[in-house]
XYZ file of C-alpha atoms in Angstrom:
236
model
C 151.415 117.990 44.429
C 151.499 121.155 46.920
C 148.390 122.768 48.069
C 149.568 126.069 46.360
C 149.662 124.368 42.847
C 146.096 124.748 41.936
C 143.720 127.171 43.144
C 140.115 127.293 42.522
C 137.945 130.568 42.379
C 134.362 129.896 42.906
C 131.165 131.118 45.129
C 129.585 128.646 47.250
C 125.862 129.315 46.140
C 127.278 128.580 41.953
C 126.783 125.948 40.103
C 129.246 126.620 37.840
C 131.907 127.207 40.603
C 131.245 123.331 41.612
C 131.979 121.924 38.415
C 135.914 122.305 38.547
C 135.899 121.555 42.307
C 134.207 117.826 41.499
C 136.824 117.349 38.579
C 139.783 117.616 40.570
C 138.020 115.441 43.400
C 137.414 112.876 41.022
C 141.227 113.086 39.968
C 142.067 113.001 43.745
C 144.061 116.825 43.838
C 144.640 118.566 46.311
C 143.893 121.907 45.721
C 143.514 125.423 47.278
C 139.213 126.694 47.409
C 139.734 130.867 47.653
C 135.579 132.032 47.906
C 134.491 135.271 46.574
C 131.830 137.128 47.495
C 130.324 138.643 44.705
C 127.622 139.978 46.629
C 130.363 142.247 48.294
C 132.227 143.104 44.813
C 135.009 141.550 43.095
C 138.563 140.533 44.421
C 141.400 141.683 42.797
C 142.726 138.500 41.781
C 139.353 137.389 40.247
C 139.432 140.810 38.149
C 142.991 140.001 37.559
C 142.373 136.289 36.063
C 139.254 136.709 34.554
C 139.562 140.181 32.601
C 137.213 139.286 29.911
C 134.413 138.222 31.504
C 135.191 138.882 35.143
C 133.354 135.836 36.354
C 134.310 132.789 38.542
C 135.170 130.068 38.776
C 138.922 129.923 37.431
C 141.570 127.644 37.782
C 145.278 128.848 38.337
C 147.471 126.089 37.859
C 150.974 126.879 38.893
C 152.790 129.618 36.674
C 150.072 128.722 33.772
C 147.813 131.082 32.470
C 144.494 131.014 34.486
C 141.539 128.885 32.518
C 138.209 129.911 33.122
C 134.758 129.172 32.081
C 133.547 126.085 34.103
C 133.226 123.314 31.035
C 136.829 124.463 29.493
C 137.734 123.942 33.486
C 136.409 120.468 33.799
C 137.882 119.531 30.003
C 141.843 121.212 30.682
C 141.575 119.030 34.378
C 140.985 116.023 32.453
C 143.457 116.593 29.996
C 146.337 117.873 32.766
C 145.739 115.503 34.769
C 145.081 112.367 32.520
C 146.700 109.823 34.601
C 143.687 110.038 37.192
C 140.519 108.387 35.801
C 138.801 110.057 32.749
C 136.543 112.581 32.888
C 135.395 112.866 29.474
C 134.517 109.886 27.187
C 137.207 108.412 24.900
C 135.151 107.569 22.235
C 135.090 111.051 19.530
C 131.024 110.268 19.159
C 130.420 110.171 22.742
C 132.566 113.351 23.874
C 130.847 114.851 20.591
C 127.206 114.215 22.179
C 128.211 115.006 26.224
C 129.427 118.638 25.220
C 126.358 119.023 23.162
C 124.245 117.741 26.541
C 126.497 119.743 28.769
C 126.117 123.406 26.014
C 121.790 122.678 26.164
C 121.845 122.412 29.900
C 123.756 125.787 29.907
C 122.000 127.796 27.091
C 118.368 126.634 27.507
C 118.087 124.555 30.422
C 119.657 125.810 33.264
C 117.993 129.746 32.143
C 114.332 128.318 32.128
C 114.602 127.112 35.650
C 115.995 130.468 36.630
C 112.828 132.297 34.804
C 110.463 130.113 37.235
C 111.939 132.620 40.066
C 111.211 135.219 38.491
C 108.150 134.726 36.202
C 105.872 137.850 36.207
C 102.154 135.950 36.622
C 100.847 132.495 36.330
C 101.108 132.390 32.893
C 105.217 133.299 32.467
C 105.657 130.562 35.635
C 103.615 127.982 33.536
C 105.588 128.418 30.379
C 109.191 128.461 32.736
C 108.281 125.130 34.711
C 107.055 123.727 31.103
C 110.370 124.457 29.385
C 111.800 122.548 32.221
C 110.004 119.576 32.419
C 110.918 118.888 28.795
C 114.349 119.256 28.850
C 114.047 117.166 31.599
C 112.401 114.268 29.522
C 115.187 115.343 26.853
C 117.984 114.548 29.696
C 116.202 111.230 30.624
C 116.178 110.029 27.175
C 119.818 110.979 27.119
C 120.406 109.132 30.314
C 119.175 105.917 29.026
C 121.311 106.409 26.152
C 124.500 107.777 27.369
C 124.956 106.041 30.536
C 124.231 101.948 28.671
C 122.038 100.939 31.899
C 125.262 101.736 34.158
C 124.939 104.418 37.256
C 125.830 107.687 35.433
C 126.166 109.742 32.391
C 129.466 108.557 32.427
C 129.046 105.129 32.967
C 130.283 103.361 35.945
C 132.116 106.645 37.043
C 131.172 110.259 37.093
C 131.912 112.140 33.917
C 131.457 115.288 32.236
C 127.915 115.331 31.517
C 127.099 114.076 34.976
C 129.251 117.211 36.202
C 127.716 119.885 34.081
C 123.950 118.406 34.921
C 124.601 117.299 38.088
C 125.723 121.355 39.111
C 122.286 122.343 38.909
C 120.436 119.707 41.325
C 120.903 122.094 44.700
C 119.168 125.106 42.386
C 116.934 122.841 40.986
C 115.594 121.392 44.480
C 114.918 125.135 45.015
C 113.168 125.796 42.422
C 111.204 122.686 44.018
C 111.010 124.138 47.307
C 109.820 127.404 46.152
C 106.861 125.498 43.913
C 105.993 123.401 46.506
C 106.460 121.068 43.368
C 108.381 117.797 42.087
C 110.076 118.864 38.920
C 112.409 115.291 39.065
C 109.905 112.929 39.030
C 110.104 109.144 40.051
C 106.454 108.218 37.525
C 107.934 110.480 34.655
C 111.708 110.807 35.104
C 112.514 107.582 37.044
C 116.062 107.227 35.750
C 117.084 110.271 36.676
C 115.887 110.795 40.183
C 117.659 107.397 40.839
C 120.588 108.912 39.164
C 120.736 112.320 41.040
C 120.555 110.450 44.448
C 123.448 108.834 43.380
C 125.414 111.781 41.941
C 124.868 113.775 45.134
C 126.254 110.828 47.609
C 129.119 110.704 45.282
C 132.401 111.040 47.352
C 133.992 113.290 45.191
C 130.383 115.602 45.178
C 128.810 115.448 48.446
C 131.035 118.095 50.025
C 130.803 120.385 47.456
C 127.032 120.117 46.738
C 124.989 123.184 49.328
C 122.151 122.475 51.477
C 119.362 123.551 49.977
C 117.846 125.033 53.179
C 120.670 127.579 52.740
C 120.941 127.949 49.025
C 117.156 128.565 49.655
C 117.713 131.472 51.644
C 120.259 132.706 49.506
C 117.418 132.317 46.564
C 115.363 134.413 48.702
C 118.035 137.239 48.858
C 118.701 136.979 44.615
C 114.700 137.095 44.205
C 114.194 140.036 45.983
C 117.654 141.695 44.383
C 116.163 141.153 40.756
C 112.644 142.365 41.450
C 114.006 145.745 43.456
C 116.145 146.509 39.843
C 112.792 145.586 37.671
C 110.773 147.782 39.610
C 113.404 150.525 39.928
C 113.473 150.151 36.214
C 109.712 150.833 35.266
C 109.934 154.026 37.293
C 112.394 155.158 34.616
């Protein structure tokens, strides 16, 4: 397949942005990356692709329509491209319960650990990093369950619940960085901190996954960003 078949939209710093880039690793593509810098504005082509929602990442695939949204990514690369290994389970139950992992981590996960950087007092920060450590018991619990004592969500291989979860590791270690605190936890998350070693050395992840020193800095930068507009809001 040429280069120019597939393209890929995404932002380095987003998690979201990764998740299409490990599916077609995992079904060995070749693919173009095309970054945007949303901190500069929009391309062209994003606002062309993505009218609704203007967002990245999207997929263009040949003369097809572009697909966006990073989960109905990950699901049309499994189904395009289902000679490669499978992304999502076969079994209906088991797809049923890794989209209803993957839609949690989105809606209520992922958002709490974003609140931690941005938590006005001790208080908002406790309630944030509380949120967070129970989903996180939530997602071990689902680990032991989903992945039947094998290496991932997915089982022996990366799948689809180990993509959408396994997105958020970089932010989450800078979240830990920030908190000069452990949120994975060998004593009360032991599965998965074995797991998200594993994920993250994963051939088809590890050179898509940021350093954290630099998705640190780039924290830094969104931080300060959020709390200018707050303030410049209460002067209103």
């Amino acid at each position: 397949m040429a280069t120019n078949e597939v393209k890929v939209l995404g932002s380095w710093p987003s998690p979201y942005a990764m998740r299409p880039r490990i599916a077609l690793n995992l079904k060995s593509l070749t693919y173009e990356y095309i970054e945007e810098k949303l901190w500069e504005g929009k391309s062209e082509l994003l606002l062309q692709s993505n009218p609704v929602y203007k967002k990245i990442p999207v997929l263009i695939h040949g003369d097809n329509k572009p697909i966006c949204e990073s989960l109905i990514i990950v699901q049309y690369i499994d189904e395009a491209w289902s000679s490669g290994p499978s992304i999502l389970p076969s079994d209906p139950c088991e797809r049923a319960v890794a989209r209803f992992w993957a839609a949690y981590l989105d809606d209520k996960w992922f958002p709490a650990v974003k609140s931690i950087g941005v938590a006005k007092g001790e208080e908002a920060k406790k309630a944030a990093i509380a949120q967070v450590e129970a989903g996180l018991a939530l997602m071990e619990e689902a680990y032991d369950k989903c992945s039947k004592g094998k290496g991932y969500f997915g089982g022996d291989e990366v799948g689809y619940l180990d993509i959408a979860f396994g997105s958020f590791l970089g932010w989450l270690r800078v979240t830990e960085k920030f908190n000069a605190m452990k949120l994975l936890d060998e004593g009360k998350t032991p599965g998965l901190v074995k797991w998200a070693d594993r994920f993250c050395s994963h051939a088809a992840v590890k050179d898509v996954m940021p350093d954290t020193d630099k998705l640190a800095e780039f924290g830094k930068f969104v931080i300060a960003k959020i709390r200018a507009a707050g303030a410049a809001a209460e002067m209103h």
